[in-house]
CSV table of C-alpha atoms in Angstrom, one decimal:
chain,number,residue,atom,x,y,z
H,927,PHE,CA,98.9,84.7,122.1
H,928,ARG,CA,96.5,82.0,120.2
H,929,SER,CA,96.7,79.9,123.1
H,930,HIS,CA,94.9,80.9,127.0
H,931,TYR,CA,97.8,77.6,127.4
H,932,THR,CA,100.4,79.1,125.5
H,933,SER,CA,100.4,82.7,127.8
H,934,LYS,CA,99.9,80.4,131.5
H,935,ARG,CA,102.8,78.7,130.4
H,936,LEU,CA,105.2,81.3,129.6
H,937,ILE,CA,104.0,83.4,132.7
H,938,LEU,CA,105.1,79.9,134.7
H,939,LEU,CA,108.6,79.7,133.3
H,940,VAL,CA,109.0,83.5,133.2
H,941,LEU,CA,108.7,83.1,137.1
H,942,SER,CA,110.0,79.4,137.3
H,943,PRO,CA,112.6,79.2,134.8
H,944,GLU,CA,113.7,76.2,137.2
H,945,LYS,CA,110.5,74.7,135.3
H,946,CYS,CA,111.4,74.1,132.3
H,947,GLU,CA,111.2,70.4,130.5
H,948,SER,CA,114.8,69.2,131.3
H,949,SER,CA,115.8,68.3,127.4
H,950,VAL,CA,114.7,71.1,126.5
H,951,SER,CA,116.8,75.3,127.9
H,952,PHE,CA,115.1,77.9,129.0
H,953,GLU,CA,115.4,80.4,125.6
H,954,SER,CA,114.4,77.7,123.3
H,955,GLU,CA,111.2,76.7,125.1
H,956,VAL,CA,110.4,80.5,126.0
H,957,LYS,CA,110.6,81.5,122.4
H,958,SER,CA,108.9,78.1,120.7
H,959,LEU,CA,105.9,79.9,123.1
H,960,LEU,CA,107.1,82.7,121.8
H,961,ASN,CA,106.4,81.9,118.3
H,962,ASP,CA,102.9,81.0,118.9
H,963,CYS,CA,101.7,84.5,119.0
H,964,ALA,CA,99.6,86.5,116.2
H,965,ASN,CA,101.8,89.9,116.6
H,966,ALA,CA,104.4,89.6,113.6
H,967,CYS,CA,105.8,92.8,115.2
H,968,PHE,CA,106.0,90.7,118.8
H,969,ILE,CA,107.8,88.0,116.6
H,970,ASN,CA,110.1,90.3,114.8
H,971,VAL,CA,111.4,91.4,118.4
H,972,VAL,CA,111.7,88.5,120.4
H,973,ASP,CA,115.5,87.7,119.7
H,974,THR,CA,116.1,90.6,119.9
H,975,LEU,CA,114.8,92.0,123.1
H,976,VAL,CA,112.5,89.8,124.6
H,977,LEU,CA,114.7,86.6,125.0
H,978,PRO,CA,117.3,89.0,126.8
H,979,LEU,CA,115.1,91.1,128.6
H,980,LEU,CA,113.2,87.9,129.8
H,981,ASN,CA,117.2,86.8,130.5
H,982,ILE,CA,117.7,89.6,132.3
H,983,LEU,CA,114.3,89.8,134.4
H,984,CYS,CA,114.3,85.9,135.7
H,985,PRO,CA,115.1,85.7,139.1
H,986,SER,CA,117.3,82.5,138.6
H,987,LEU,CA,118.9,83.3,135.6
H,988,SER,CA,120.1,87.1,136.4
H,989,SER,CA,123.0,88.0,138.2
H,990,SER,CA,121.1,90.7,139.3
H,991,LYS,CA,123.8,93.6,138.5
H,992,GLU,CA,122.7,97.0,138.6
H,993,GLN,CA,124.0,97.4,134.8
H,994,ASP,CA,121.8,94.7,134.0
H,995,PHE,CA,118.3,96.6,135.7
H,996,ILE,CA,119.9,99.4,133.4
H,997,LEU,CA,120.1,97.4,130.2
H,998,ALA,CA,116.7,96.5,130.9
H,999,TRP,CA,115.1,99.5,130.7
H,1000,VAL,CA,116.8,99.4,127.1
H,1001,TYR,CA,115.3,97.0,125.9
H,1002,LEU,CA,111.8,97.6,127.4
H,1003,GLY,CA,112.2,100.9,125.6
H,1004,LEU,CA,112.9,99.7,122.8
H,1005,LEU,CA,110.2,97.4,122.4
H,1006,GLN,CA,107.7,99.3,123.5
H,1007,LEU,CA,108.5,102.3,120.2
H,1008,HIS,CA,109.2,99.5,118.1
H,1009,LEU,CA,105.6,97.8,119.4
H,1010,LEU,CA,103.6,101.0,119.3
H,1011,LEU,CA,104.4,102.4,116.6
H,1012,PRO,CA,101.6,102.8,113.8
H,1013,SER,CA,101.1,100.1,111.2
H,1014,ALA,CA,100.1,101.6,108.8
H,1015,PRO,CA,99.4,105.4,107.6
H,1016,LEU,CA,95.5,105.9,108.2
H,1017,ASP,CA,94.6,108.7,110.8
H,1018,PRO,CA,93.6,106.4,113.7
H,1019,ALA,CA,91.7,109.2,115.0
H,1020,ARG,CA,89.3,109.1,111.8
H,1021,LYS,CA,88.4,105.9,112.4
H,1022,PRO,CA,85.7,106.7,115.7
H,1023,ALA,CA,84.2,109.5,113.3
H,1024,ALA,CA,84.4,107.4,110.9
H,1025,LYS,CA,81.7,105.0,113.1
H,1026,VAL,CA,79.8,107.7,114.0
H,1027,THR,CA,78.8,108.1,111.1
H,1028,GLN,CA,78.2,104.8,110.3
H,1029,TRP,CA,76.2,104.4,113.6
H,1030,GLU,CA,73.8,107.5,112.5
H,1031,GLU,CA,73.7,106.1,108.7
H,1032,TYR,CA,72.5,102.4,111.1
H,1033,LEU,CA,70.2,105.3,113.8
H,1034,THR,CA,68.0,106.8,110.2
H,1035,ASN,CA,67.5,103.0,109.0
H,1036,LEU,CA,66.0,102.6,112.0
H,1037,GLY,CA,64.3,105.2,111.9
H,1038,SER,CA,63.1,104.5,108.3
H,1039,GLN,CA,61.0,101.3,109.3
H,1040,LEU,CA,59.9,102.5,112.0
H,1041,VAL,CA,57.7,105.2,110.0
H,1042,ALA,CA,57.3,102.6,107.8
H,1043,PHE,CA,55.6,100.0,110.6
H,1044,ARG,CA,53.5,102.3,111.9
H,1045,TRP,CA,52.0,103.4,108.3
H,1046,ASP,CA,51.5,99.6,107.3
H,1047,SER,CA,50.6,99.2,110.9
H,1048,ARG,CA,47.5,102.0,110.2
H,1049,GLN,CA,47.1,101.5,107.0
H,1050,ALA,CA,46.0,97.3,107.9
H,1051,CYS,CA,44.9,97.8,111.7
H,1052,GLY,CA,43.9,101.3,112.3
H,1053,ASP,CA,46.0,101.9,114.4
H,1054,ASP,CA,48.7,103.1,115.3
H,1055,ALA,CA,50.9,99.1,116.7
H,1056,SER,CA,54.0,100.8,118.4
H,1057,ALA,CA,53.7,98.5,121.5
H,1058,ASP,CA,54.1,95.8,118.5
H,1059,HIS,CA,57.1,93.1,118.8
H,1060,GLU,CA,58.5,94.5,115.5
H,1061,ALA,CA,58.0,97.9,116.4
H,1062,LEU,CA,60.1,97.6,119.9
H,1063,ASP,CA,62.4,95.3,118.9
H,1064,LEU,CA,63.1,98.6,116.5
H,1065,LEU,CA,63.4,100.3,119.3
H,1066,ASP,CA,65.3,98.0,121.3
H,1067,LYS,CA,68.2,98.2,118.6
H,1068,ALA,CA,68.1,101.8,118.2
H,1069,GLU,CA,68.1,102.1,121.5
H,1070,ARG,CA,71.4,100.1,121.5
H,1071,ALA,CA,72.7,101.3,118.1
H,1072,SER,CA,72.2,105.1,120.1
H,1073,ALA,CA,74.5,104.0,122.9
H,1074,LYS,CA,77.4,102.9,120.5
H,1075,LYS,CA,77.5,106.0,118.6
H,1076,LEU,CA,77.8,108.2,121.7
H,1077,VAL,CA,80.7,105.5,122.9
H,1078,GLN,CA,82.0,106.4,119.7
H,1079,SER,CA,81.5,109.6,119.4
H,1080,LYS,CA,83.5,110.5,123.1
H,1081,LYS,CA,86.3,108.7,121.4
H,1082,ILE,CA,86.7,111.5,118.3
H,1083,VAL,CA,89.5,113.6,118.7
H,1084,GLU,CA,90.4,116.9,116.5
H,1085,ARG,CA,92.7,118.1,115.8
H,1086,PRO,CA,94.4,121.2,115.5
H,1087,ASN,CA,94.3,122.9,112.4
H,1088,ASN,CA,97.6,123.8,111.7
H,1089,ALA,CA,98.4,120.5,112.9
H,1090,PRO,CA,100.4,117.8,110.4
H,1091,PRO,CA,99.0,115.2,108.4
H,1092,PHE,CA,98.9,111.6,110.4
H,1093,ILE,CA,100.9,110.7,107.2
H,1094,GLN,CA,103.8,112.8,108.6
H,1095,LEU,CA,103.6,111.7,111.6
H,1096,PHE,CA,103.7,108.0,110.8
H,1097,ARG,CA,107.2,108.5,108.3
H,1098,ASP,CA,108.5,110.9,111.0
H,1099,LEU,CA,108.6,107.8,113.4
H,1100,HIS,CA,109.5,104.9,111.3
H,1101,GLY,CA,112.3,107.4,110.0
H,1102,PHE,CA,113.8,107.4,113.5
H,1103,ALA,CA,112.8,103.8,114.9
H,1104,LYS,CA,114.8,102.9,111.0
H,1105,THR,CA,117.9,104.9,111.6
H,1106,THR,CA,118.7,106.3,115.9
H,1107,ALA,CA,116.3,103.5,117.9
H,1108,ASN,CA,117.4,100.9,115.0
H,1109,ILE,CA,117.8,98.1,117.6
H,1110,ASN,CA,120.9,97.6,116.5
H,1111,LYS,CA,122.3,100.6,116.2
H,1112,VAL,CA,121.4,101.2,119.7
H,1113,LEU,CA,121.5,97.7,121.9
H,1114,GLU,CA,125.7,98.3,119.8
H,1115,LEU,CA,126.0,100.8,122.2
H,1116,ALA,CA,124.7,99.3,125.3
């Protein structure tokens, strides 16, 4: 959500719908708060999944029948599927490897700067001024960059050689979401 107030107000309304302003219905106030969300995919499912789910989960609005709880699981499953669909056909597993490469290039650049600084110091002063403030700053940057590179290297995913390309998974998931797991079709069955 764009503001901290919005998320607090939404939680308060869900836990205590009777605290809704008298001039505004629970559903319209929740909807206006949910529309403050920056995620476009989430906004697209507010009317069809989120509001009906909240109506079931709010204790004072729900009849608490077993059928309602079963329907809540259907809403949750559809919500999870549609929110977790990959947004782009680019393989997210390649991102950490690309970041590791960027950190390696940055570290190489820092190393080159440090070597140049040491050579310059030797030329100017006749000694290796590696304890100089500028050198220590470069070493500190290199240490932090190495730590960040290590974090990214732990995130690298290696796919098996015979695994289909990510674009195929992307197409299959989006095809499934548009046909078999289409929100309107599933809710017609429920």
